[in-house]
mmCIF file of N, CA and C in Angstrom:
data_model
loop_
_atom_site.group_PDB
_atom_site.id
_atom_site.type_symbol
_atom_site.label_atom_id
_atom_site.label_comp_id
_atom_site.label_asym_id
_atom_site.label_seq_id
_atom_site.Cartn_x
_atom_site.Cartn_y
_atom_site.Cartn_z
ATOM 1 N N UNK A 1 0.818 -1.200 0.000
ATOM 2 C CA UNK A 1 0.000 0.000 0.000
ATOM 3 C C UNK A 1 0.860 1.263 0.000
ATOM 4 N N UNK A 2 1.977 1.159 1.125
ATOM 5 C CA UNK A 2 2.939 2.314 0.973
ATOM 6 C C UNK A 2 3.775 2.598 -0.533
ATOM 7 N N UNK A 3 3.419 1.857 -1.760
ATOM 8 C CA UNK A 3 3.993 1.769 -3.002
ATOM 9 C C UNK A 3 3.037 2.535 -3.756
ATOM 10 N N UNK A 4 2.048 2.579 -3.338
ATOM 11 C CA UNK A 4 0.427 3.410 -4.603
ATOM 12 C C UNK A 4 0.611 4.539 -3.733
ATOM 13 N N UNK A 5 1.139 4.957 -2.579
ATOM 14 C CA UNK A 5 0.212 6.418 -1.977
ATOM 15 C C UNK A 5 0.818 7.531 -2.942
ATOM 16 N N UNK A 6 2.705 7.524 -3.421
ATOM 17 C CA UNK A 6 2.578 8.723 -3.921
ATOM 18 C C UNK A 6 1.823 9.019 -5.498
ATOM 19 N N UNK A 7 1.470 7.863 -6.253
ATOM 20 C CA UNK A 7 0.575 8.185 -7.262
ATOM 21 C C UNK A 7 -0.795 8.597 -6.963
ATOM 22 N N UNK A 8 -1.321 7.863 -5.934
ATOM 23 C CA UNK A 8 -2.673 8.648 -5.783
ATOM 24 C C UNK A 8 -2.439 10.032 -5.323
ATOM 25 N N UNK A 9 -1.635 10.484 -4.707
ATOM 26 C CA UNK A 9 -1.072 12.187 -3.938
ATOM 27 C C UNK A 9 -0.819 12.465 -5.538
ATOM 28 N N UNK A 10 -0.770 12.246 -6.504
ATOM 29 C CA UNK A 10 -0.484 13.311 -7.862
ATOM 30 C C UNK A 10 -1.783 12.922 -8.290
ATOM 31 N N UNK A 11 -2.548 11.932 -8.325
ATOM 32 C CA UNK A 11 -3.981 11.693 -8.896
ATOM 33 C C UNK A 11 -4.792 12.820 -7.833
ATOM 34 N N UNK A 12 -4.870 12.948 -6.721
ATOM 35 C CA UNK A 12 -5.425 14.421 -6.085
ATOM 36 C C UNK A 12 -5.094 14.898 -6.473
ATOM 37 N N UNK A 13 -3.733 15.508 -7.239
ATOM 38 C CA UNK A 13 -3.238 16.593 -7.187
ATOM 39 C C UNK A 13 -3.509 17.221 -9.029
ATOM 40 N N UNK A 14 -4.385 16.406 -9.272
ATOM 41 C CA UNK A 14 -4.325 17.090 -10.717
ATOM 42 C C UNK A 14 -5.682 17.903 -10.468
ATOM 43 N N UNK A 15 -7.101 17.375 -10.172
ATOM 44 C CA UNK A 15 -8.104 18.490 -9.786
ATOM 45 C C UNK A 15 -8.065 19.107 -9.198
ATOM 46 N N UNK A 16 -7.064 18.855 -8.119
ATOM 47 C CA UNK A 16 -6.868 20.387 -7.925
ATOM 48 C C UNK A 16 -6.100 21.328 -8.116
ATOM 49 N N UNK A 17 -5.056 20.986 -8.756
ATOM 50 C CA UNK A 17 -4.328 22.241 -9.532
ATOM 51 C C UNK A 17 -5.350 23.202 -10.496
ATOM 52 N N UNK A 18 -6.480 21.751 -11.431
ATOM 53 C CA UNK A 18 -7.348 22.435 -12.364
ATOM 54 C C UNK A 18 -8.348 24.079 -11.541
ATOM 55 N N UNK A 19 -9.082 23.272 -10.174
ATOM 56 C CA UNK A 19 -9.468 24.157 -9.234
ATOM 57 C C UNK A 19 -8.906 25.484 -9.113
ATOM 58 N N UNK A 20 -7.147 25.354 -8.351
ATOM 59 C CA UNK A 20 -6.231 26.254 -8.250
ATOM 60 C C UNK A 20 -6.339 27.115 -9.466
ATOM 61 N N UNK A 21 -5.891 26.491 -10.843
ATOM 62 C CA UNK A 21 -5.850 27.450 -12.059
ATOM 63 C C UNK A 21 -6.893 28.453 -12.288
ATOM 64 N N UNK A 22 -8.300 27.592 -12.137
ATOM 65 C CA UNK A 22 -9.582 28.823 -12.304
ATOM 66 C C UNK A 22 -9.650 29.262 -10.713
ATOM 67 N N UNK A 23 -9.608 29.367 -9.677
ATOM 68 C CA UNK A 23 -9.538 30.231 -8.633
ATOM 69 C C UNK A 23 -8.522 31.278 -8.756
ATOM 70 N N UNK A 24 -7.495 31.114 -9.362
ATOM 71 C CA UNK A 24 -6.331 32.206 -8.905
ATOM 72 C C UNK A 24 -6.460 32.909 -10.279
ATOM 73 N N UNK A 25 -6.755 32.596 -11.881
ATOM 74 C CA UNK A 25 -7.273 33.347 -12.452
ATOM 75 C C UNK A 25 -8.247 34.174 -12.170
ATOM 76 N N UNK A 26 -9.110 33.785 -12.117
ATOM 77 C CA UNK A 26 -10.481 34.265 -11.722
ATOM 78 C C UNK A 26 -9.898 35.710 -10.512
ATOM 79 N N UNK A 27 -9.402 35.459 -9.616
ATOM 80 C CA UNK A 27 -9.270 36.559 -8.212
ATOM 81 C C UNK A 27 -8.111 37.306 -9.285
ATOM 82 N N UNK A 28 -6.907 37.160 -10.077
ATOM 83 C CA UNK A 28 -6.420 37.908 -10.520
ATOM 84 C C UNK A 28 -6.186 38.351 -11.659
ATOM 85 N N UNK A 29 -7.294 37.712 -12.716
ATOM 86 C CA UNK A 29 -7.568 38.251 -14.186
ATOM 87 C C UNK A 29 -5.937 37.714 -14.959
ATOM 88 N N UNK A 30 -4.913 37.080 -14.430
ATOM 89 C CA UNK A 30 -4.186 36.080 -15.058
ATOM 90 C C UNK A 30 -3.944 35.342 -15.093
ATOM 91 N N UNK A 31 -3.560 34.440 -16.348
ATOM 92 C CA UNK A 31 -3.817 33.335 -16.586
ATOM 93 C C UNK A 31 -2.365 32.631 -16.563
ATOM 94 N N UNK A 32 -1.529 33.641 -16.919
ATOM 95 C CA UNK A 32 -0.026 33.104 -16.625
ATOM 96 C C UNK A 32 0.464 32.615 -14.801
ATOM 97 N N UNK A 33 -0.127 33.564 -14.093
ATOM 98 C CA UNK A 33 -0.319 33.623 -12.934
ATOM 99 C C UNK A 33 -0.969 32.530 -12.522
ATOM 100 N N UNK A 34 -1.858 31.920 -12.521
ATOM 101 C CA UNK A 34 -3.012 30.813 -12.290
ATOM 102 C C UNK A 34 -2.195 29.505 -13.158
ATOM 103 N N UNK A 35 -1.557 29.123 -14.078
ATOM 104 C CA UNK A 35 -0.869 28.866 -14.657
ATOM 105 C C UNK A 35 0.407 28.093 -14.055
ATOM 106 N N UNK A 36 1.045 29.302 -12.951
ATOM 107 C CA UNK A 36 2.215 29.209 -12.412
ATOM 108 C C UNK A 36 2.207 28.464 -11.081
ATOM 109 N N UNK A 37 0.790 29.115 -10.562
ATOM 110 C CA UNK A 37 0.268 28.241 -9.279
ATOM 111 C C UNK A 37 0.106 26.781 -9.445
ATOM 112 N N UNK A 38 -0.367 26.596 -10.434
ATOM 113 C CA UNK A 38 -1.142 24.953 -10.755
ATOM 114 C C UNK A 38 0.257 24.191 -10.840
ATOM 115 N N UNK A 39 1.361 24.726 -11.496
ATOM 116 C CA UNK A 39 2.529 24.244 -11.849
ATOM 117 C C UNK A 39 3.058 24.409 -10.367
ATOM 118 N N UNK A 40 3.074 25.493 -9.546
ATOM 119 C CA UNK A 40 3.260 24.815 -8.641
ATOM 120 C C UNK A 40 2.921 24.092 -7.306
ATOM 121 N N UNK A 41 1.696 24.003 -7.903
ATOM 122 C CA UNK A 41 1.146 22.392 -6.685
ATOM 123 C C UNK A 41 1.794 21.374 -7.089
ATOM 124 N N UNK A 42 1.430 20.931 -8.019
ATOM 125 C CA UNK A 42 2.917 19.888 -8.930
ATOM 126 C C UNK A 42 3.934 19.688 -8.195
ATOM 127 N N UNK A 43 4.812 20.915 -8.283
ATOM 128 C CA UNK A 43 6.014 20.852 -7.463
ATOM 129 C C UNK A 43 5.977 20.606 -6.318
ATOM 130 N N UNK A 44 5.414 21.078 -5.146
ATOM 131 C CA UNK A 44 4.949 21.227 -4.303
ATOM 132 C C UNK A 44 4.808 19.231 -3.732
ATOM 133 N N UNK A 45 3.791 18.776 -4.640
ATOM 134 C CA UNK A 45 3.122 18.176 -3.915
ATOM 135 C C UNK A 45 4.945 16.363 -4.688
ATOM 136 N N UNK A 46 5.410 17.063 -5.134
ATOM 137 C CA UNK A 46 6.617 16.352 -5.658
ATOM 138 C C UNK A 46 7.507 16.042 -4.647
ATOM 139 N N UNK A 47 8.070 17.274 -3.790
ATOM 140 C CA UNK A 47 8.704 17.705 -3.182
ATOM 141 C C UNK A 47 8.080 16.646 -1.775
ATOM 142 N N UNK A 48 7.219 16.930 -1.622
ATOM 143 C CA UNK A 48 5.987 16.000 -0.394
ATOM 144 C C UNK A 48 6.744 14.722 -0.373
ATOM 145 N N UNK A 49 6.161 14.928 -1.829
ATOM 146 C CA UNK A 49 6.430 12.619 -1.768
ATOM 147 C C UNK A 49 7.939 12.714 -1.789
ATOM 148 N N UNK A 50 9.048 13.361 -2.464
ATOM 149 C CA UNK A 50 10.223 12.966 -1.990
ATOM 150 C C UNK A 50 10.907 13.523 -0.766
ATOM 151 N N UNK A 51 10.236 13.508 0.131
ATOM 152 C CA UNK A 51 10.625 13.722 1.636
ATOM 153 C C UNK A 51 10.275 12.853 2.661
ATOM 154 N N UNK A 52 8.650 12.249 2.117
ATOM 155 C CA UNK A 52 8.495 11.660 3.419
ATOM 156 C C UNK A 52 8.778 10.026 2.381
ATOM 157 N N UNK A 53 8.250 9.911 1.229
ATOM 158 C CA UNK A 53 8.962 8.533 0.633
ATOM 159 C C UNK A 53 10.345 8.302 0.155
ATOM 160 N N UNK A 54 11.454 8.752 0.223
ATOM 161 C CA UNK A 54 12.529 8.549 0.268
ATOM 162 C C UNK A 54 13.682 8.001 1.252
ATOM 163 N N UNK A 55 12.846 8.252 2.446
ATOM 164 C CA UNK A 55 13.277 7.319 3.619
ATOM 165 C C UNK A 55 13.463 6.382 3.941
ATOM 166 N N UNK A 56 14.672 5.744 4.478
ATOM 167 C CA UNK A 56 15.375 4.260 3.917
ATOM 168 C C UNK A 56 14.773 3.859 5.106
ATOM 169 N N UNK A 57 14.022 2.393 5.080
ATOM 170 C CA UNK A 57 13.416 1.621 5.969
ATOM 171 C C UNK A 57 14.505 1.060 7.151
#
């Protein structure tokens, strides 16, 4: 089970970047901006899984 969690953590993480993109457009009329956010939940949520799954048993 500890082998599927970080794909499902990027399978969350794609609706809601989509979410993120039209919320942060929407409040700031850009799209490059909203854009940059979504790209970085991505990162973000990358960074996640190689911190707490990279840890040698």
């Amino acid at each position: 089970m500890k082998q599927k969690i970080p794909g499902i953590l990027f399978l969350l993480a794609m609706p809601l970047s989509v979410l993120l993109y039209i919320k942060v457009e929407a409040l700031s009329g850009s799209e490059i901006l909203g854009l940059f956010s979504a790209v970085a939940l991505y990162v973000v949520v990358a960074l996640v899984i190689a911190l707490l799954f990279n840890k040698k048993d």
